[in-house]
């Protein structure tokens, strides 16, 4: 009787029909795998009947391919929907099968879809194929297993120029196909399998998998799908030879894949990468063999392979492999078994063992729904557009998360977009063009919604841009930031007429028309980067644009002149001086108000404490801080006077939840311990759980609040009377101790979007109001008239208001003090509002003035240099020479590394930013200790920084720049980390350390072509809530400005750092009637990358530190080379056997980012 899935209980199988009689004769009806080319025409209803095999109790598996090389195993991304419909059509009309595979070896470049204009590859001569088979198969390409260290490479990598099938693209296609198949009558419970990934193939690389690891590719697909959206998966595995011992070999590959099996047990790498929640799903090895064609010997290889899978399945807890299918029976290619009696005999002997997979060996793990889980069922399709266009599309999205998507309210869920260029950098979109589309209604878990009229504005950029569609809970999070897979497509954006110009990525400004001509004519040395877009100046009525060093205006059509900005600077300085005077006066008034308020608060406290009962009594509090699990060193430290609020929380769970479990829950969330300072349990007992000076974060309400938690969840009911009374006693006492007013009592929800301290806090029964009333009662009860002591008298104000005398300690005194305090608070608030407005105005003017002053200084410096050069008879009027590298001690290989974890790597041209850190620890701590902390305590593969600068200026390299180390979360892939040793919370680094850091950073900027705007402190990067590199980086002394000023001096050569007058000179030959024209043209890319001084004079070259001679000694002679060496120059000659080879040497240097072959840098 046929099984419901038309599967087999045995693990034996053959690819292709024709050899099933072997299994039938052995009474082991195993598996038959078919491969079908179905195309992606949604109106094609072609099918095949597999009933003759499934009706005979054989398990049937059908692989659905869009086509064979070069059509792609799945089609291009814009055809996924059509392919899914074609899959549904095929399945609906095909009898005898309920197990389907979507695609084949998607990470293999030859399986990628090529543009329709390309012709299929021709088969090798003399090979005959059946009409329903491909002319040839990509498995014949040596680079199918591209990661093998055997030197077997194709002369031309087939498919390398096509768009890769990334995991997110495959997941999108698979989901559509699975849904289409399950929607067919009678196929609702079919198994739709993830296609097999090619082992040992590293051709598909993408962010997060830069090495193209095939197991990571497989794991990324499964992780994106999850157990609910996947029915199982197929695998491929092989040995490199016919020796049966290779089946159980544990040999591994060479670096960087030394953790991957080299032989048959490669299947175990895949199996061990399956997420725990998916290990109950079936696995099928649908291809196995010996890499090369079957050798017709009975060496026991087939028996060993089935024994290996049986041993795996037999181990308790192992995910079951349902099939091991031999590739292949029929004679369609050289890997056939038909007609090879010894291999057949080996198979027969294996059949005699009767191996079966085990039912229920692994129980399914109940799926844990993520809060933010969206599946994009349909939508997108924006493949080409013009910059600046606004397009409209629609999406169908299903809510598979645990959270309700609300259409409205404070934090509605909307559909939005994010753009990136081909380098993975964010593309700027103006806020007014960043459309967000609302949902038509609330969407519950499991519901599907159609979102119509979805607008998207194409940014003013060009090229193949990556468009990410994602849902966003406004003011809370993007779904992708919570682990959800967004919808991603590539849009070919062509420039629009309005944007013909140049977009400067350093400052995100456009330069167009005659301004662009001037920008290119004068260059960055004269103009600097653009600071504004082009606009019509209100005073001059002229088109105007400001740059870092100059301002330009179009005084007549198409004609640009520099604008005189000195007068602007002078007027701005005059206005700023006046504003500064006003601010000084206002600041003095505010200081006086602060003194008065402080004195009043002291008087209020003394009056309250001078009662017969001693003031507001401290309630009964049990300090259990030391009894709770906590990592004290990971808490942030603060002073008690930094506390501005009493922040009320609810625990969100049962009122009788134990404090230990609550602390454990906070630890699981990544906190160093319980985040609260006090907890009030269900019986009103008050427990102190942290010192006031400890906080889990120094940012926001956590940094400025004392957190009080009331046990329970208060969405429907408020806290009990006994809890509220305890909270009131605690808050009243804390207000007095911390000298705070009652308005300092706030709920968490008044700072951030959260449900704590419950819906009843501000709505419904509004228990905040009751708590404040109880606090007032506690204070009133504690401040009844008693024996007073005189209150301190505040310092006299410049124009004090007359105040009537009051009897200290009386109720009247307290009321008068409170009234006066409220008036002073109101005056202070008004003064601070005026100050903020003035400071805002000043900041804008001051920024502009600073820039103007910097321009003037730079221009004056250049004038002085040119004058000095002219007085010396002309001199060198060239730009400053290239920098030599500073003294760097490379200790990369000396520092501790994790025994198993490895950092990813990247190319140097991917680095666009430099991140500045401080170590936040004493500068005397050895670097080795920092590395050990990163590896042993934080579990990182190695130290996080690339460079480390000590107070004496000693500079160390701690990672190769190609290493993607952990140093600035979510931004590691494009940054280099420079750590300046020490803690700069209260004071900046010493001058020697800043100077050394500046020399290092200036050299890195030169070598990596990084603009000044991309030098940022750790805290300035997105998604990094940190104070690093110290509070003084951007505040008070702002050592960021000090560092940037020193970098500019180093780069301009004004500090004498470059040594010789010219850093790098490229020397060409010249005769009276001819010169090295071809060599010069060959070096154009080299000039653009490294910007050396170039010429034909040996005398000029002698003044350089480095000299590169282009061409052989028939041009620049060996005598000239020796002259340069005698003059102390470091000389390198680049000369190929002909012009083409010389050009290749120069181009290879450009591609590698290296200036020299034989010298560093």
Tab-separated table of C-alpha atoms in Angstrom, residues 326-563:
chain	number	residue	atom	x	y	z
A	326	UNK	CA	23.679	7.187	-6.216
A	327	UNK	CA	24.355	9.469	-9.189
A	328	UNK	CA	23.389	8.129	-11.692
A	329	UNK	CA	21.838	5.078	-13.423
A	330	UNK	CA	21.312	6.150	-17.032
A	331	UNK	CA	24.016	6.821	-19.628
A	332	UNK	CA	23.271	10.526	-20.060
A	333	UNK	CA	26.796	11.524	-18.976
A	334	UNK	CA	30.039	9.876	-17.913
A	335	UNK	CA	28.882	9.195	-14.323
A	336	UNK	CA	26.510	6.361	-15.284
A	337	UNK	CA	26.247	2.987	-13.437
A	338	UNK	CA	24.231	1.084	-16.043
A	339	UNK	CA	26.454	-1.603	-17.624
A	340	UNK	CA	29.058	-1.621	-14.822
A	341	UNK	CA	28.525	-5.036	-13.194
A	342	UNK	CA	31.008	-4.605	-10.345
A	343	UNK	CA	29.446	-1.347	-9.149
A	344	UNK	CA	26.023	-2.986	-9.474
A	345	UNK	CA	27.206	-5.939	-7.396
A	346	UNK	CA	28.470	-3.513	-4.713
A	347	UNK	CA	24.989	-1.914	-4.694
A	348	UNK	CA	23.272	-5.303	-4.420
A	349	UNK	CA	25.386	-6.236	-1.407
A	350	UNK	CA	24.485	-2.935	0.237
A	351	UNK	CA	20.765	-3.589	-0.447
A	352	UNK	CA	21.056	-6.822	1.460
A	353	UNK	CA	21.562	-4.887	4.708
A	354	UNK	CA	18.040	-3.430	4.568
A	355	UNK	CA	18.891	-0.050	6.105
A	356	UNK	CA	15.912	2.178	7.004
A	357	UNK	CA	15.614	5.678	8.409
A	358	UNK	CA	13.990	5.958	11.831
A	359	UNK	CA	10.564	7.489	12.321
A	360	UNK	CA	10.325	10.083	15.119
A	361	UNK	CA	14.034	9.964	15.963
A	362	UNK	CA	14.051	13.732	16.556
A	363	UNK	CA	11.027	15.455	18.022
A	364	UNK	CA	10.110	18.860	16.607
A	365	UNK	CA	10.939	21.861	18.754
A	366	UNK	CA	7.880	24.084	19.184
A	367	UNK	CA	8.562	27.169	17.100
A	368	UNK	CA	9.362	30.327	19.038
A	369	UNK	CA	7.685	33.132	17.179
A	370	UNK	CA	9.774	36.227	16.794
A	371	UNK	CA	7.956	39.442	17.586
A	372	UNK	CA	8.924	40.898	14.218
A	373	UNK	CA	8.467	38.328	11.438
A	374	UNK	CA	7.156	39.357	8.023
A	375	UNK	CA	7.057	37.216	4.887
A	376	UNK	CA	6.905	39.100	1.596
A	377	UNK	CA	4.629	36.992	-0.598
A	378	UNK	CA	4.394	39.306	-3.616
A	379	UNK	CA	5.602	42.713	-4.654
A	380	UNK	CA	8.529	44.711	-5.925
A	381	UNK	CA	9.411	44.374	-9.578
A	382	UNK	CA	11.211	47.724	-9.923
A	383	UNK	CA	14.067	46.629	-12.161
A	384	UNK	CA	14.913	49.861	-13.960
A	385	UNK	CA	14.069	53.496	-13.284
A	386	UNK	CA	15.218	57.048	-13.836
A	387	UNK	CA	16.719	58.986	-10.942
A	388	UNK	CA	14.210	61.260	-9.265
A	389	UNK	CA	11.151	59.290	-10.450
A	390	UNK	CA	8.310	58.426	-8.095
A	391	UNK	CA	6.957	54.938	-8.828
A	392	UNK	CA	3.993	53.033	-7.439
A	393	UNK	CA	3.795	49.288	-6.738
A	394	UNK	CA	2.027	46.927	-4.329
A	395	UNK	CA	2.981	44.213	-1.829
A	396	UNK	CA	1.384	41.167	-0.260
A	397	UNK	CA	2.867	40.508	3.195
A	398	UNK	CA	2.065	37.904	5.842
A	399	UNK	CA	2.490	38.432	9.603
A	400	UNK	CA	4.325	35.384	10.992
A	401	UNK	CA	5.472	37.123	14.158
A	402	UNK	CA	3.985	37.191	17.618
A	403	UNK	CA	3.116	40.871	17.508
A	404	UNK	CA	0.033	42.632	16.174
A	405	UNK	CA	0.817	45.117	13.386
A	406	UNK	CA	-1.136	48.247	14.171
A	407	UNK	CA	-2.318	50.538	11.420
A	408	UNK	CA	-2.451	53.616	13.674
A	409	UNK	CA	-1.600	54.766	17.164
A	410	UNK	CA	1.671	56.011	18.576
A	411	UNK	CA	3.856	53.404	16.823
A	412	UNK	CA	2.130	52.291	13.608
A	413	UNK	CA	3.669	49.677	11.314
A	414	UNK	CA	4.406	50.964	7.824
A	415	UNK	CA	6.229	49.783	4.705
A	416	UNK	CA	9.411	51.711	3.922
A	417	UNK	CA	12.598	51.500	1.894
A	418	UNK	CA	16.355	51.802	2.271
A	419	UNK	CA	18.851	52.230	-0.583
A	420	UNK	CA	22.483	51.142	-0.980
A	421	UNK	CA	24.956	51.484	-3.829
A	422	UNK	CA	27.022	48.639	-5.278
A	423	UNK	CA	29.681	49.161	-2.594
A	424	UNK	CA	27.082	48.580	0.115
A	425	UNK	CA	27.050	52.229	1.227
A	426	UNK	CA	23.804	53.951	2.121
A	427	UNK	CA	22.408	56.221	-0.616
A	428	UNK	CA	21.042	59.532	0.624
A	429	UNK	CA	17.300	60.127	0.281
A	430	UNK	CA	15.834	63.428	1.429
A	431	UNK	CA	13.392	63.043	4.368
A	432	UNK	CA	10.522	64.425	2.300
A	433	UNK	CA	11.150	61.664	-0.280
A	434	UNK	CA	11.427	58.830	2.246
A	435	UNK	CA	7.892	57.562	1.754
A	436	UNK	CA	6.294	55.244	4.300
A	437	UNK	CA	3.086	53.425	3.286
A	438	UNK	CA	0.446	52.726	5.915
A	439	UNK	CA	-1.271	49.365	6.360
A	440	UNK	CA	-4.927	49.206	5.289
A	441	UNK	CA	-5.854	47.701	8.702
A	442	UNK	CA	-4.396	46.033	11.774
A	443	UNK	CA	-2.753	42.694	10.885
A	444	UNK	CA	-2.851	39.791	13.367
A	445	UNK	CA	-0.422	36.867	13.552
A	446	UNK	CA	-1.011	34.548	10.598
A	447	UNK	CA	-2.939	37.123	8.548
A	448	UNK	CA	-1.934	38.265	5.060
A	449	UNK	CA	-2.390	41.861	3.930
A	450	UNK	CA	-2.269	43.530	0.513
A	451	UNK	CA	-0.674	46.977	0.584
A	452	UNK	CA	-1.647	48.995	-2.489
A	453	UNK	CA	-0.397	52.343	-3.799
A	454	UNK	CA	3.090	51.864	-2.361
A	455	UNK	CA	5.174	54.843	-3.442
A	456	UNK	CA	8.960	54.925	-3.720
A	457	UNK	CA	11.175	57.841	-4.732
A	458	UNK	CA	14.193	56.850	-6.817
A	459	UNK	CA	17.244	58.623	-5.321
A	460	UNK	CA	19.412	61.040	-7.269
A	461	UNK	CA	22.108	58.498	-7.990
A	462	UNK	CA	22.935	56.087	-10.785
A	463	UNK	CA	24.005	52.497	-11.305
A	464	UNK	CA	22.710	49.194	-9.936
A	465	UNK	CA	21.255	50.216	-6.586
A	466	UNK	CA	20.109	47.777	-3.915
A	467	UNK	CA	16.549	48.553	-2.803
A	468	UNK	CA	15.491	47.008	0.514
A	469	UNK	CA	11.771	46.929	1.308
A	470	UNK	CA	11.090	46.467	4.989
A	471	UNK	CA	8.411	47.061	7.575
A	472	UNK	CA	9.108	49.576	10.296
A	473	UNK	CA	7.378	50.071	13.623
A	474	UNK	CA	7.675	53.833	13.704
A	475	UNK	CA	9.985	55.244	16.406
A	476	UNK	CA	10.765	51.675	17.555
A	477	UNK	CA	12.584	49.502	14.999
A	478	UNK	CA	12.919	48.249	11.460
A	479	UNK	CA	11.921	44.597	11.229
A	480	UNK	CA	15.261	43.692	9.601
A	481	UNK	CA	17.076	45.038	12.667
A	482	UNK	CA	15.226	42.372	14.680
A	483	UNK	CA	16.412	39.531	12.433
A	484	UNK	CA	13.624	39.492	9.858
A	485	UNK	CA	14.470	38.940	6.178
A	486	UNK	CA	13.465	42.006	4.135
A	487	UNK	CA	12.531	42.055	0.450
A	488	UNK	CA	15.575	43.081	-1.607
A	489	UNK	CA	15.808	43.859	-5.301
A	490	UNK	CA	18.337	45.495	-7.607
A	491	UNK	CA	17.204	48.558	-9.543
A	492	UNK	CA	19.186	49.863	-12.496
A	493	UNK	CA	18.963	53.636	-12.029
A	494	UNK	CA	19.794	55.893	-14.948
A	495	UNK	CA	20.557	59.603	-14.461
A	496	UNK	CA	17.764	62.084	-15.066
A	497	UNK	CA	18.270	65.382	-16.910
A	498	UNK	CA	17.923	67.331	-13.650
A	499	UNK	CA	20.799	65.509	-11.946
A	500	UNK	CA	23.499	65.710	-14.592
A	501	UNK	CA	26.359	66.565	-12.301
A	502	UNK	CA	28.584	65.073	-9.645
A	503	UNK	CA	27.433	63.746	-6.272
A	504	UNK	CA	30.152	64.175	-3.631
A	505	UNK	CA	29.711	61.211	-1.248
A	506	UNK	CA	31.985	62.771	1.392
A	507	UNK	CA	29.461	65.543	2.124
A	508	UNK	CA	26.425	64.183	0.224
A	509	UNK	CA	26.113	67.307	-1.911
A	510	UNK	CA	25.595	67.736	-5.658
A	511	UNK	CA	27.749	69.988	-7.844
A	512	UNK	CA	26.286	70.827	-11.245
A	513	UNK	CA	26.731	72.940	-14.334
A	514	UNK	CA	29.333	75.723	-14.266
A	515	UNK	CA	29.953	75.077	-10.544
A	516	UNK	CA	31.059	71.541	-11.455
A	517	UNK	CA	33.364	72.934	-14.157
A	518	UNK	CA	35.005	75.202	-11.583
A	519	UNK	CA	35.142	72.396	-9.012
A	520	UNK	CA	37.030	70.198	-11.472
A	521	UNK	CA	39.227	73.051	-12.703
A	522	UNK	CA	40.509	74.145	-9.290
A	523	UNK	CA	40.321	70.802	-7.504
A	524	UNK	CA	39.956	69.912	-3.843
A	525	UNK	CA	43.165	71.682	-2.826
A	526	UNK	CA	41.604	75.032	-3.709
A	527	UNK	CA	37.872	74.510	-3.127
A	528	UNK	CA	37.540	71.710	-0.601
A	529	UNK	CA	34.373	69.599	-0.558
A	530	UNK	CA	30.951	71.172	-1.240
A	531	UNK	CA	29.149	72.219	1.953
A	532	UNK	CA	25.797	73.296	0.503
A	533	UNK	CA	23.673	72.568	-2.503
A	534	UNK	CA	23.365	75.242	-5.168
A	535	UNK	CA	20.899	77.978	-4.123
A	536	UNK	CA	19.892	81.559	-4.918
A	537	UNK	CA	21.462	83.905	-2.379
A	538	UNK	CA	18.855	86.246	-0.866
A	539	UNK	CA	21.160	89.279	-0.916
A	540	UNK	CA	22.989	88.938	-4.255
A	541	UNK	CA	20.141	87.134	-6.113
A	542	UNK	CA	22.867	84.968	-7.703
A	543	UNK	CA	23.194	81.202	-7.905
A	544	UNK	CA	25.619	80.410	-5.057
A	545	UNK	CA	27.337	77.378	-3.568
A	546	UNK	CA	29.623	77.143	-0.543
A	547	UNK	CA	32.635	74.817	-0.429
A	548	UNK	CA	35.002	74.100	2.451
A	549	UNK	CA	37.564	76.688	1.369
A	550	UNK	CA	35.697	79.062	-0.933
A	551	UNK	CA	32.245	80.246	-1.951
A	552	UNK	CA	31.309	80.470	-5.648
A	553	UNK	CA	28.609	82.462	-7.394
A	554	UNK	CA	27.388	82.545	-10.995
A	555	UNK	CA	27.723	86.266	-11.770
A	556	UNK	CA	26.608	85.812	-15.385
A	557	UNK	CA	25.183	82.795	-17.244
A	558	UNK	CA	27.748	79.990	-17.212
A	559	UNK	CA	30.475	82.129	-15.553
A	560	UNK	CA	31.693	81.494	-12.017
A	561	UNK	CA	33.680	83.741	-9.683
A	562	UNK	CA	34.880	83.345	-6.119
A	563	UNK	CA	32.748	85.227	-3.658
